Amino acid sequence: DTAVSQTPKYLVTQMGNDKSIKCEQNLGHDTMYWYKQDSKKFLKIMFSYNNKELIINETVPNRFSPKSPDKAHLNLHINSLELGDSAVYFCASSQAASGVYQETQYFGPGTRLLVL
Amino acid sequence: AQKVTQAQTEISVVEKEDVTLDCVYETRDTTYYLFWYKQPPSGELVFLIRRNSFDEQNEISGRYSWNFQKSTSSFNFTITASQVVDSAVYFCALSEDHGSGNTGKLIFGQGTTLQVKP
């Protein structure tokens, strides 16, 4: 059973389109994250949700909107896609991010987005 | 400010050689967490190890070992008798504890690409 899954795995689209990436975890974790990996492999946090509540919004353009319908799902919607949005987007989850104990984050397989 | 530096961009070794991947971190917190992740050519991110700042004990797992030294703010990763399957990008990451404000954000280093040649 896949612990953290993402769909789609590959996404090729035209500039200006709107697209969504879905993430689901079956680990029973409370916290979910979105990270972006650029062409130089650099990984950076975008968003984090804890029990459906937004706790991190890391200066991401407001064309990016995360949505968490329940604590097992965190979807990423991107409006008006730009060439610079081309990257690999990783979803992750952990047991807890609040309090004094930082749990390990487990990552999904990534979604490779190419904007033409 | 928190920061993770992996100064080695690429390392190339021949199979069976030992190799050490360096990781140096900066943080103002006294409680923090360090991680290593592996990203094989297939692209997924695989968790390898986590170390809490209050636990300086080194760890060995098979051919992998980690050396955590708070005095030098380093968390180095050694692969003994490397194999071709070890070829990957390896990331060191830091998460800070801000008490009740802990956001769980992982700060990644730039990654070290390890190529193990047969």
JSON list of C-alpha atoms in Angstrom, two decimals, chain B:
[
{"chain": "B", "resi": 1, "resn": "ALA", "atom": "CA", "xyz": [18.71, 32.21, 10.36]},
{"chain": "B", "resi": 2, "resn": "GLN", "atom": "CA", "xyz": [18.52, 28.51, 9.71]},
{"chain": "B", "resi": 3, "resn": "LYS", "atom": "CA", "xyz": [20.57, 27.07, 6.90]},
{"chain": "B", "resi": 4, "resn": "VAL", "atom": "CA", "xyz": [21.88, 23.74, 5.67]},
{"chain": "B", "resi": 5, "resn": "THR", "atom": "CA", "xyz": [25.01, 23.53, 3.56]},
{"chain": "B", "resi": 6, "resn": "GLN", "atom": "CA", "xyz": [26.12, 20.54, 1.56]},
{"chain": "B", "resi": 7, "resn": "ALA", "atom": "CA", "xyz": [29.34, 21.80, 0.05]},
{"chain": "B", "resi": 8, "resn": "GLN", "atom": "CA", "xyz": [29.92, 18.76, -2.15]},
{"chain": "B", "resi": 9, "resn": "THR", "atom": "CA", "xyz": [27.84, 19.17, -5.27]},
{"chain": "B", "resi": 10, "resn": "GLU", "atom": "CA", "xyz": [28.92, 15.93, -6.91]},
{"chain": "B", "resi": 11, "resn": "ILE", "atom": "CA", "xyz": [31.00, 12.99, -5.78]},
{"chain": "B", "resi": 12, "resn": "SER", "atom": "CA", "xyz": [32.12, 10.12, -7.96]},
{"chain": "B", "resi": 13, "resn": "VAL", "atom": "CA", "xyz": [33.55, 6.92, -6.51]},
{"chain": "B", "resi": 14, "resn": "VAL", "atom": "CA", "xyz": [34.27, 3.42, -7.68]},
{"chain": "B", "resi": 15, "resn": "GLU", "atom": "CA", "xyz": [32.24, 0.58, -6.24]},
{"chain": "B", "resi": 16, "resn": "LYS", "atom": "CA", "xyz": [33.42, -0.69, -2.85]},
{"chain": "B", "resi": 17, "resn": "GLU", "atom": "CA", "xyz": [34.99, 2.62, -1.93]},
{"chain": "B", "resi": 18, "resn": "ASP", "atom": "CA", "xyz": [33.85, 4.37, 1.24]},
{"chain": "B", "resi": 19, "resn": "VAL", "atom": "CA", "xyz": [32.37, 7.82, 0.80]},
{"chain": "B", "resi": 20, "resn": "THR", "atom": "CA", "xyz": [31.37, 10.57, 3.22]},
{"chain": "B", "resi": 21, "resn": "LEU", "atom": "CA", "xyz": [28.76, 13.18, 2.44]},
{"chain": "B", "resi": 22, "resn": "ASP", "atom": "CA", "xyz": [29.15, 16.37, 4.45]},
{"chain": "B", "resi": 23, "resn": "CYS", "atom": "CA", "xyz": [26.35, 18.40, 6.00]},
{"chain": "B", "resi": 24, "resn": "VAL", "atom": "CA", "xyz": [26.79, 21.59, 8.02]},
{"chain": "B", "resi": 25, "resn": "TYR", "atom": "CA", "xyz": [23.84, 23.39, 9.54]},
{"chain": "B", "resi": 26, "resn": "GLU", "atom": "CA", "xyz": [23.08, 26.72, 11.20]},
{"chain": "B", "resi": 27, "resn": "THR", "atom": "CA", "xyz": [20.33, 27.29, 13.72]},
{"chain": "B", "resi": 28, "resn": "ARG", "atom": "CA", "xyz": [19.59, 29.51, 16.70]},
{"chain": "B", "resi": 29, "resn": "ASP", "atom": "CA", "xyz": [17.43, 26.88, 18.38]},
{"chain": "B", "resi": 30, "resn": "THR", "atom": "CA", "xyz": [18.75, 24.61, 21.07]},
{"chain": "B", "resi": 31, "resn": "THR", "atom": "CA", "xyz": [16.27, 21.91, 20.04]},
{"chain": "B", "resi": 32, "resn": "TYR", "atom": "CA", "xyz": [16.20, 20.88, 16.42]},
{"chain": "B", "resi": 33, "resn": "TYR", "atom": "CA", "xyz": [16.01, 17.83, 14.18]},
{"chain": "B", "resi": 34, "resn": "LEU", "atom": "CA", "xyz": [18.26, 16.66, 11.38]},
{"chain": "B", "resi": 35, "resn": "PHE", "atom": "CA", "xyz": [17.38, 14.34, 8.54]},
{"chain": "B", "resi": 36, "resn": "TRP", "atom": "CA", "xyz": [18.92, 12.64, 5.55]},
{"chain": "B", "resi": 37, "resn": "TYR", "atom": "CA", "xyz": [16.87, 11.78, 2.47]},
{"chain": "B", "resi": 38, "resn": "LYS", "atom": "CA", "xyz": [17.87, 9.88, -0.65]},
{"chain": "B", "resi": 39, "resn": "GLN", "atom": "CA", "xyz": [16.57, 10.73, -4.12]},
{"chain": "B", "resi": 40, "resn": "PRO", "atom": "CA", "xyz": [17.40, 7.92, -6.56]},
{"chain": "B", "resi": 41, "resn": "PRO", "atom": "CA", "xyz": [17.21, 8.45, -10.34]},
{"chain": "B", "resi": 42, "resn": "SER", "atom": "CA", "xyz": [13.56, 7.38, -10.22]},
{"chain": "B", "resi": 43, "resn": "GLY", "atom": "CA", "xyz": [12.87, 10.65, -8.41]},
{"chain": "B", "resi": 44, "resn": "GLU", "atom": "CA", "xyz": [11.15, 9.79, -5.14]},
{"chain": "B", "resi": 45, "resn": "LEU", "atom": "CA", "xyz": [12.44, 11.06, -1.79]},
{"chain": "B", "resi": 46, "resn": "VAL", "atom": "CA", "xyz": [13.30, 8.28, 0.60]},
{"chain": "B", "resi": 47, "resn": "PHE", "atom": "CA", "xyz": [13.75, 8.93, 4.31]},
{"chain": "B", "resi": 48, "resn": "LEU", "atom": "CA", "xyz": [17.01, 7.54, 5.68]},
{"chain": "B", "resi": 49, "resn": "ILE", "atom": "CA", "xyz": [17.51, 8.85, 9.19]},
{"chain": "B", "resi": 50, "resn": "ARG", "atom": "CA", "xyz": [16.43, 11.41, 11.75]},
{"chain": "B", "resi": 51, "resn": "ARG", "atom": "CA", "xyz": [18.50, 12.73, 14.62]},
{"chain": "B", "resi": 52, "resn": "ASN", "atom": "CA", "xyz": [17.30, 14.93, 17.49]},
{"chain": "B", "resi": 53, "resn": "SER", "atom": "CA", "xyz": [19.63, 17.64, 18.74]},
{"chain": "B", "resi": 54, "resn": "PHE", "atom": "CA", "xyz": [19.56, 16.26, 22.27]},
{"chain": "B", "resi": 55, "resn": "ASP", "atom": "CA", "xyz": [20.82, 12.88, 21.08]},
{"chain": "B", "resi": 56, "resn": "GLU", "atom": "CA", "xyz": [24.39, 13.02, 19.84]},
{"chain": "B", "resi": 57, "resn": "GLN", "atom": "CA", "xyz": [24.81, 9.29, 19.60]},
{"chain": "B", "resi": 58, "resn": "ASN", "atom": "CA", "xyz": [26.08, 8.21, 16.23]},
{"chain": "B", "resi": 59, "resn": "GLU", "atom": "CA", "xyz": [24.14, 5.61, 14.30]},
{"chain": "B", "resi": 60, "resn": "ILE", "atom": "CA", "xyz": [24.98, 2.73, 12.04]},
{"chain": "B", "resi": 61, "resn": "SER", "atom": "CA", "xyz": [22.54, 0.94, 9.78]},
{"chain": "B", "resi": 62, "resn": "GLY", "atom": "CA", "xyz": [24.17, -1.68, 7.62]},
{"chain": "B", "resi": 63, "resn": "ARG", "atom": "CA", "xyz": [26.60, 0.08, 5.29]},
{"chain": "B", "resi": 64, "resn": "TYR", "atom": "CA", "xyz": [25.29, 3.49, 6.33]},
{"chain": "B", "resi": 65, "resn": "SER", "atom": "CA", "xyz": [26.55, 5.48, 9.29]},
{"chain": "B", "resi": 66, "resn": "TRP", "atom": "CA", "xyz": [25.95, 8.99, 10.54]},
{"chain": "B", "resi": 67, "resn": "ASN", "atom": "CA", "xyz": [28.23, 11.20, 12.60]},
{"chain": "B", "resi": 68, "resn": "PHE", "atom": "CA", "xyz": [26.44, 13.98, 14.46]},
{"chain": "B", "resi": 69, "resn": "GLN", "atom": "CA", "xyz": [28.68, 16.59, 16.10]},
{"chain": "B", "resi": 70, "resn": "LYS", "atom": "CA", "xyz": [27.02, 19.59, 17.71]},
{"chain": "B", "resi": 71, "resn": "SER", "atom": "CA", "xyz": [30.39, 21.23, 18.39]},
{"chain": "B", "resi": 72, "resn": "THR", "atom": "CA", "xyz": [30.97, 21.63, 14.66]},
{"chain": "B", "resi": 73, "resn": "SER", "atom": "CA", "xyz": [27.27, 21.77, 13.64]},
{"chain": "B", "resi": 74, "resn": "SER", "atom": "CA", "xyz": [27.77, 18.85, 11.33]},
{"chain": "B", "resi": 75, "resn": "PHE", "atom": "CA", "xyz": [25.77, 15.75, 10.50]},
{"chain": "B", "resi": 76, "resn": "ASN", "atom": "CA", "xyz": [27.86, 13.72, 8.08]},
{"chain": "B", "resi": 77, "resn": "PHE", "atom": "CA", "xyz": [26.78, 10.56, 6.28]},
{"chain": "B", "resi": 78, "resn": "THR", "atom": "CA", "xyz": [29.16, 7.75, 5.38]},
{"chain": "B", "resi": 79, "resn": "ILE", "atom": "CA", "xyz": [28.50, 4.89, 3.03]},
{"chain": "B", "resi": 80, "resn": "THR", "atom": "CA", "xyz": [30.87, 1.99, 3.49]},
{"chain": "B", "resi": 81, "resn": "ALA", "atom": "CA", "xyz": [31.69, -0.29, 0.55]},
{"chain": "B", "resi": 82, "resn": "SER", "atom": "CA", "xyz": [29.56, 1.74, -1.84]},
{"chain": "B", "resi": 83, "resn": "GLN", "atom": "CA", "xyz": [27.45, 0.02, -4.45]},
{"chain": "B", "resi": 84, "resn": "VAL", "atom": "CA", "xyz": [26.05, 1.16, -7.79]},
{"chain": "B", "resi": 85, "resn": "VAL", "atom": "CA", "xyz": [22.56, 1.22, -6.24]},
{"chain": "B", "resi": 86, "resn": "ASP", "atom": "CA", "xyz": [23.77, 3.95, -3.89]},
{"chain": "B", "resi": 87, "resn": "SER", "atom": "CA", "xyz": [23.94, 6.34, -6.84]},
{"chain": "B", "resi": 88, "resn": "ALA", "atom": "CA", "xyz": [21.48, 9.10, -6.02]},
{"chain": "B", "resi": 89, "resn": "VAL", "atom": "CA", "xyz": [21.12, 12.65, -4.80]},
{"chain": "B", "resi": 90, "resn": "TYR", "atom": "CA", "xyz": [21.35, 12.84, -1.04]},
{"chain": "B", "resi": 91, "resn": "PHE", "atom": "CA", "xyz": [19.74, 15.66, 0.92]},
{"chain": "B", "resi": 92, "resn": "CYS", "atom": "CA", "xyz": [20.43, 16.78, 4.44]},
{"chain": "B", "resi": 93, "resn": "ALA", "atom": "CA", "xyz": [17.59, 18.71, 6.09]},
{"chain": "B", "resi": 94, "resn": "LEU", "atom": "CA", "xyz": [16.91, 20.64, 9.30]},
{"chain": "B", "resi": 95, "resn": "SER", "atom": "CA", "xyz": [13.73, 21.28, 11.21]},
{"chain": "B", "resi": 96, "resn": "GLU", "atom": "CA", "xyz": [13.67, 23.68, 14.11]},
{"chain": "B", "resi": 97, "resn": "ASP", "atom": "CA", "xyz": [11.69, 23.51, 17.29]},
{"chain": "B", "resi": 98, "resn": "HIS", "atom": "CA", "xyz": [10.06, 26.80, 18.15]},
{"chain": "B", "resi": 99, "resn": "GLY", "atom": "CA", "xyz": [8.22, 25.39, 21.10]},
{"chain": "B", "resi": 100, "resn": "SER", "atom": "CA", "xyz": [4.50, 25.77, 20.56]},
{"chain": "B", "resi": 101, "resn": "GLY", "atom": "CA", "xyz": [5.26, 27.53, 17.27]},
{"chain": "B", "resi": 102, "resn": "ASN", "atom": "CA", "xyz": [6.91, 24.57, 15.61]},
{"chain": "B", "resi": 103, "resn": "THR", "atom": "CA", "xyz": [5.76, 24.56, 12.00]},
{"chain": "B", "resi": 104, "resn": "GLY", "atom": "CA", "xyz": [7.59, 21.42, 10.97]},
{"chain": "B", "resi": 105, "resn": "LYS", "atom": "CA", "xyz": [9.17, 23.15, 7.99]},
{"chain": "B", "resi": 106, "resn": "LEU", "atom": "CA", "xyz": [12.11, 21.22, 6.56]},
{"chain": "B", "resi": 107, "resn": "ILE", "atom": "CA", "xyz": [15.04, 23.31, 5.36]},
{"chain": "B", "resi": 108, "resn": "PHE", "atom": "CA", "xyz": [17.02, 21.35, 2.82]},
{"chain": "B", "resi": 109, "resn": "GLY", "atom": "CA", "xyz": [20.63, 21.54, 1.76]},
{"chain": "B", "resi": 110, "resn": "GLN", "atom": "CA", "xyz": [21.46, 21.81, -1.92]},
{"chain": "B", "resi": 111, "resn": "GLY", "atom": "CA", "xyz": [21.95, 18.07, -2.23]},
{"chain": "B", "resi": 112, "resn": "THR", "atom": "CA", "xyz": [25.00, 15.98, -3.11]},
{"chain": "B", "resi": 113, "resn": "THR", "atom": "CA", "xyz": [24.90, 13.86, -6.23]},
{"chain": "B", "resi": 114, "resn": "LEU", "atom": "CA", "xyz": [26.71, 10.60, -5.63]},
{"chain": "B", "resi": 115, "resn": "GLN", "atom": "CA", "xyz": [27.75, 8.49, -8.59]},
{"chain": "B", "resi": 116, "resn": "VAL", "atom": "CA", "xyz": [29.08, 5.04, -7.86]},
{"chain": "B", "resi": 117, "resn": "LYS", "atom": "CA", "xyz": [30.79, 3.49, -10.85]},
{"chain": "B", "resi": 118, "resn": "PRO", "atom": "CA", "xyz": [31.12, -0.28, -11.27]}
]
